[in-house]
Short mmCIF file of C-alpha atoms and ligand atoms in Angstrom, two decimals:
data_model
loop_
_atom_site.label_atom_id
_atom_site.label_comp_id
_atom_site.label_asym_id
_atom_site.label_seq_id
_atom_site.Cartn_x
_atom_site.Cartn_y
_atom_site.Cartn_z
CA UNK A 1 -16.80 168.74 36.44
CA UNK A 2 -17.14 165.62 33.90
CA UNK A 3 -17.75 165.05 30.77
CA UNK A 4 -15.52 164.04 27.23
CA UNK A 5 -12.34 166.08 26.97
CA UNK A 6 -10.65 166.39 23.86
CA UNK A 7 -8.37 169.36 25.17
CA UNK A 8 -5.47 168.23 22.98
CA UNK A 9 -7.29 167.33 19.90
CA UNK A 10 -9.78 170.22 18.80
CA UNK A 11 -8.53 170.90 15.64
CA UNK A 12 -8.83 167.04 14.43
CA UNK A 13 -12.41 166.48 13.43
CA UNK A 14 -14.74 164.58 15.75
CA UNK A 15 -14.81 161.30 14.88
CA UNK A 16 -18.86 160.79 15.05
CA UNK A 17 -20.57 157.47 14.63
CA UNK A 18 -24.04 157.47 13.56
CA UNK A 19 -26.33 154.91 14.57
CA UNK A 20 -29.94 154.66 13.25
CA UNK A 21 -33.02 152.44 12.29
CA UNK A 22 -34.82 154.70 9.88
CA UNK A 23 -34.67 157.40 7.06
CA UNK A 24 -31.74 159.02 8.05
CA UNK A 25 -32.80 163.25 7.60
CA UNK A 26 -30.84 163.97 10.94
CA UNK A 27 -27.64 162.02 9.48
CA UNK A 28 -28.16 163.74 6.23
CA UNK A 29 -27.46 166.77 7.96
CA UNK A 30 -25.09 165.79 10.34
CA UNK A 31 -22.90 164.93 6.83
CA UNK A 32 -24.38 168.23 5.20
CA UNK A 33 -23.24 170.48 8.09
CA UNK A 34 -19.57 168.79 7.94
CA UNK A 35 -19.82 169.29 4.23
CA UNK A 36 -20.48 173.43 4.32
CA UNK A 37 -17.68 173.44 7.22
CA UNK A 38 -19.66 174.20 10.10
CA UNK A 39 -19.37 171.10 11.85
CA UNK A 40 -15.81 170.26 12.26
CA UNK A 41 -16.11 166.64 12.18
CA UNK A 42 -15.94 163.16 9.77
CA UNK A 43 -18.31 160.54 10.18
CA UNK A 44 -16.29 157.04 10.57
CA UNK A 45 -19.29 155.11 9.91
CA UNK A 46 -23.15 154.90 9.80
CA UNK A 47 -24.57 151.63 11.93
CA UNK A 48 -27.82 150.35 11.44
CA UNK A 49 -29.90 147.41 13.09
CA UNK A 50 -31.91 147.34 9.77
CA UNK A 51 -30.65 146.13 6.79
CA UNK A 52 -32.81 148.21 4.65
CA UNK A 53 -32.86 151.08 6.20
CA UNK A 54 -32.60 154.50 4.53
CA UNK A 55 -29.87 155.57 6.35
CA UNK A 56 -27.24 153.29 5.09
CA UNK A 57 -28.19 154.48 1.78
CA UNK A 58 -28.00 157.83 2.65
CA UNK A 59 -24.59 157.10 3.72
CA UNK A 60 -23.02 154.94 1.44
CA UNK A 61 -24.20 157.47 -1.60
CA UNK A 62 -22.08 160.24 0.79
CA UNK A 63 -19.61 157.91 0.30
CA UNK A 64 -19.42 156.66 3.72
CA UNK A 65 -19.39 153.47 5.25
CA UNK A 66 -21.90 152.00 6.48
CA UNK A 67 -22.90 148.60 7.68
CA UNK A 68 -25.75 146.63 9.17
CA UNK A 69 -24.98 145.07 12.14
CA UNK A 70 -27.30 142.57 13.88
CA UNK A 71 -28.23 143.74 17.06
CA UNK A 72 -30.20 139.90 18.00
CA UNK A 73 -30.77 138.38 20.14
CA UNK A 74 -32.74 141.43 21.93
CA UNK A 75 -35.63 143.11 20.12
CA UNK A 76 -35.65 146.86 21.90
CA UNK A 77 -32.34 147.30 23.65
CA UNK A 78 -28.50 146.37 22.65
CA UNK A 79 -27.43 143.85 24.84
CA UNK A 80 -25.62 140.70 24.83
CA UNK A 81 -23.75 139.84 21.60
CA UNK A 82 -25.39 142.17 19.67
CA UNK A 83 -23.94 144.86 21.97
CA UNK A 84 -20.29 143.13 21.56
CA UNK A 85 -21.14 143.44 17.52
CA UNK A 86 -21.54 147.42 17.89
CA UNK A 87 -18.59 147.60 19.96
CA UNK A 88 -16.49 145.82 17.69
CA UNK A 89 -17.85 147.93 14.81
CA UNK A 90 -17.63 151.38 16.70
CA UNK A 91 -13.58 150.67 17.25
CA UNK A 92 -12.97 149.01 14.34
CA UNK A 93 -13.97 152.38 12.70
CA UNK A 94 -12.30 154.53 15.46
CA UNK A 95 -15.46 156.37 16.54
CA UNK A 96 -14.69 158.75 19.02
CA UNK A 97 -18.57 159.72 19.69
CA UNK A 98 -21.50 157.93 18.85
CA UNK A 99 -24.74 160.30 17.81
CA UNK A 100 -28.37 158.19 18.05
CA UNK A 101 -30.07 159.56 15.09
CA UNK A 102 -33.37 157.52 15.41
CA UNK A 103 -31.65 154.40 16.70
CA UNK A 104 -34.82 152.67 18.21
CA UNK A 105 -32.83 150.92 20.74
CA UNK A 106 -32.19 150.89 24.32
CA UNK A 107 -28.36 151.50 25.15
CA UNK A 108 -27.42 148.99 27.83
CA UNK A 109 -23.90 149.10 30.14
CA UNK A 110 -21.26 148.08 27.91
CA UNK A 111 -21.75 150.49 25.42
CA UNK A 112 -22.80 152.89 27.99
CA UNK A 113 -19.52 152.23 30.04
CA UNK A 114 -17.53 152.06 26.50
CA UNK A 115 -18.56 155.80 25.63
CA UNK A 116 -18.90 157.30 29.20
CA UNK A 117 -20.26 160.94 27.99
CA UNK A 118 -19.77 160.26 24.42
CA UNK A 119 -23.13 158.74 23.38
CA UNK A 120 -25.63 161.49 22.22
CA UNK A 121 -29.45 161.39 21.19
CA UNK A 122 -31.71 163.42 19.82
CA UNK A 123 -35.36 163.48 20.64
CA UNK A 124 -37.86 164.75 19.14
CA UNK A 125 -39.90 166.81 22.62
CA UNK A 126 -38.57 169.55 24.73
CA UNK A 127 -37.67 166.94 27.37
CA UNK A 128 -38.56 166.20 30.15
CA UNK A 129 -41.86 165.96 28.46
CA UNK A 130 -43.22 163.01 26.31
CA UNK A 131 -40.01 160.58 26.41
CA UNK A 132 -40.42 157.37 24.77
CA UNK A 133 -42.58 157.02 20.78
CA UNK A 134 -44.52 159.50 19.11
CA UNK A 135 -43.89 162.19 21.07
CA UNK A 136 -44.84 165.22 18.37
CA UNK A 137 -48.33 162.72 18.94
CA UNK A 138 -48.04 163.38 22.62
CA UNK A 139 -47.44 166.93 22.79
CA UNK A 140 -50.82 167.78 19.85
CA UNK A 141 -52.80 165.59 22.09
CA UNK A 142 -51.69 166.70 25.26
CA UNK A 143 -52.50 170.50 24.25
CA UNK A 144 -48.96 171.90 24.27
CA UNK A 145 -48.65 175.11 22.68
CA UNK A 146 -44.57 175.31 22.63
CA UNK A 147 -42.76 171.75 21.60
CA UNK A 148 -39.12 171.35 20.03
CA UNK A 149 -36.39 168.79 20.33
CA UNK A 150 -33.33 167.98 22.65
CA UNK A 151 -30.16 167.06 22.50
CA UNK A 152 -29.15 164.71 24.94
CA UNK A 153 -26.08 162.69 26.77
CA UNK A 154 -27.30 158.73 26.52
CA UNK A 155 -27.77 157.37 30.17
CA UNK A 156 -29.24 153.85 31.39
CA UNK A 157 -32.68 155.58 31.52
CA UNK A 158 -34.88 156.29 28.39
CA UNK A 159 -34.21 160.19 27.37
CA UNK A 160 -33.17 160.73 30.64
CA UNK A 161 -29.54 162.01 29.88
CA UNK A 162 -28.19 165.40 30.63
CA UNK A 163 -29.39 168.06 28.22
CA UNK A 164 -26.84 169.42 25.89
CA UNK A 165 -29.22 171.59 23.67
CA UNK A 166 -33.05 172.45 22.67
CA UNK A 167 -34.75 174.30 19.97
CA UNK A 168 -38.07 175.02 20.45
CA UNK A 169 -41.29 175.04 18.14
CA UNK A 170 -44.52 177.21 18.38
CA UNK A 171 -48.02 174.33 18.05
CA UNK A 172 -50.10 175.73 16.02
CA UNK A 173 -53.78 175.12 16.48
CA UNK A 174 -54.19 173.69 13.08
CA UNK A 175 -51.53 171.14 13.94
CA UNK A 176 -51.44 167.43 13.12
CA UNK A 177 -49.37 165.17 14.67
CA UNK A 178 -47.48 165.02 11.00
CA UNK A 179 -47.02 168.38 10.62
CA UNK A 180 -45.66 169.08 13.79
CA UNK A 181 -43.57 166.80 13.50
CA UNK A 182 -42.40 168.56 10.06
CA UNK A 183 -41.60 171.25 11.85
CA UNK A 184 -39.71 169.91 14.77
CA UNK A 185 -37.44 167.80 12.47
CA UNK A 186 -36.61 171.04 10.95
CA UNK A 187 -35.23 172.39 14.32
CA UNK A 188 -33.49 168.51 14.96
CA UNK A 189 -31.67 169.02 11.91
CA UNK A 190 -29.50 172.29 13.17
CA UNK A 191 -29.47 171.03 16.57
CA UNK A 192 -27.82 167.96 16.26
CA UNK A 193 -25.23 169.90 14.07
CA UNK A 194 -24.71 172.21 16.57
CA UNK A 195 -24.58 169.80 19.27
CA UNK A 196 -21.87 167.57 17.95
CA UNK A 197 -19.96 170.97 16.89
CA UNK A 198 -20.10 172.06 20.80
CA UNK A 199 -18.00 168.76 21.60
CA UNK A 200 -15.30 169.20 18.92
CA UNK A 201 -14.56 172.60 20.11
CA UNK A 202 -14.07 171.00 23.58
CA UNK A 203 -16.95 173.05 25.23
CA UNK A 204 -19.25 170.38 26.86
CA UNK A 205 -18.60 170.24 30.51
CA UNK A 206 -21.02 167.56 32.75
CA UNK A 207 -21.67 168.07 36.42
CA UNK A 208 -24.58 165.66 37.64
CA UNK A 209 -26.93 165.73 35.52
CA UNK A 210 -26.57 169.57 34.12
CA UNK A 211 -24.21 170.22 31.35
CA UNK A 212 -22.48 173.75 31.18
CA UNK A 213 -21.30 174.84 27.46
CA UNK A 214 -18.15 176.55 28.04
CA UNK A 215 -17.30 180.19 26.53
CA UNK A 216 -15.68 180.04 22.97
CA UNK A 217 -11.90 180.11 23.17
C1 GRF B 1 -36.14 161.79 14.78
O1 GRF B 1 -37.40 162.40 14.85
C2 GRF B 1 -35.50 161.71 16.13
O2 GRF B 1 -35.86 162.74 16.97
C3 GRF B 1 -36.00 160.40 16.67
O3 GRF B 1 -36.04 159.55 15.54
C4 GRF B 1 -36.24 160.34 14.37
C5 GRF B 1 -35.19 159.95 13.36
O4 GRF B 1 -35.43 160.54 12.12
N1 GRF B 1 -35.14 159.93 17.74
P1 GRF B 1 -34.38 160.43 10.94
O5 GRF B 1 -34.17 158.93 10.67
O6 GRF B 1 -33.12 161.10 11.37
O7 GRF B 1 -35.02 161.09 9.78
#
């Protein structure tokens, strides 16, 4: 059985690196869940491939620091030099874990090979339905009437990763795309939380591609 083991070290906080392109709601409450004590971590930085993103502003006004780091010469994946730039940044800080939190990016070998089991993402479907964009879009047009988010280990495939966690969503028939969408960043925002807290208490095991959560000590 694989997976990240922290065995001598659960009672240091995770050291979590956030990486994201956008707004930043699931980093919010990464920090917010850390802040009422129910995530037993510190965030060593926030990462974003654009400069203007909300996220970094999110961040920096927890106090926390966060940087923009050019991810060229690649447009959808980190690769290349822009790879060695996260890399740099990610142990400069002394991230233990790295948490995608809308990072709209492919994660290529060296990172992937870096952070073996320690790269997590969080996706807005119940997959293995609707990988990839839009998927709240997906699942109102493709007539789902349960959809929800996951919690997933990072592999070379896109949200292909074993499965940590999912919360799940009732559709509604009323739904729109946006307020489905509403609703399942709602459920994102305890799962990732939860997720993350799972690893600092040493509970994740890996074997293939299933993860087992251990019993609480
Ligand atoms: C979330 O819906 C997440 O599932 C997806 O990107 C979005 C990021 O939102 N991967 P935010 O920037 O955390 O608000």
């Amino acid at each position: 059985m694989g997976g990240y083991d922290r065995a001598m070290n659960t009672r240091q906080p995770l050291k979590v690196a956030i990486l994201g392109s956008g707004k930043g709601s699931n980093a919010q409450a990464i920090m917010d869940a850390i802040q009422a004590g129910h995530l037993n971590a510190r965030v060593v930085c926030v990462l974003s491939d654009v400069a203007d993103a909300g996220i970094l502003e999110r961040a920096r006004r927890n106090g926390i620091p966060a940087e923009f780091v050019d991810a060229a010469p690649f447009k959808t994946k980190l690769d290349g030099e822009g790879e060695q730039r996260y890399l740099r940044a990610l142990r400069r800080h002394g991230a233990e874990v790295i948490a995608l939190a809308g990072f709209m990016r492919l994660i290529k070998s060296g990172l992937l090979q870096a952070f073996a089991n320690r790269i997590l993402n969080i996706h807005p479907a119940l997959l293995p339905a609707f990988p990839g964009v839009a998927s709240w879009k997906q699942a109102v047009d493709y007539g789902v009437k349960v959809a929800g988010c996951t919690v997933h280990f990072v592999d070379a495939g896109t949200d292909s990763g074993p499965i940590i966690l999912q919360k799940t969503v009732t559709v509604f028939d009323t739904d729109t795309p946006a307020t489905l969408h509403a609703r399942i960043q709602e459920q994102e925002h305890l799962a990732f939380p939860e997720a993350l807290q799972l690893l600092a208490e040493n509970r994740v095991r890996v074997a293939g591609r299933v993860v087992r959560i251990a019993p609480q000590e």
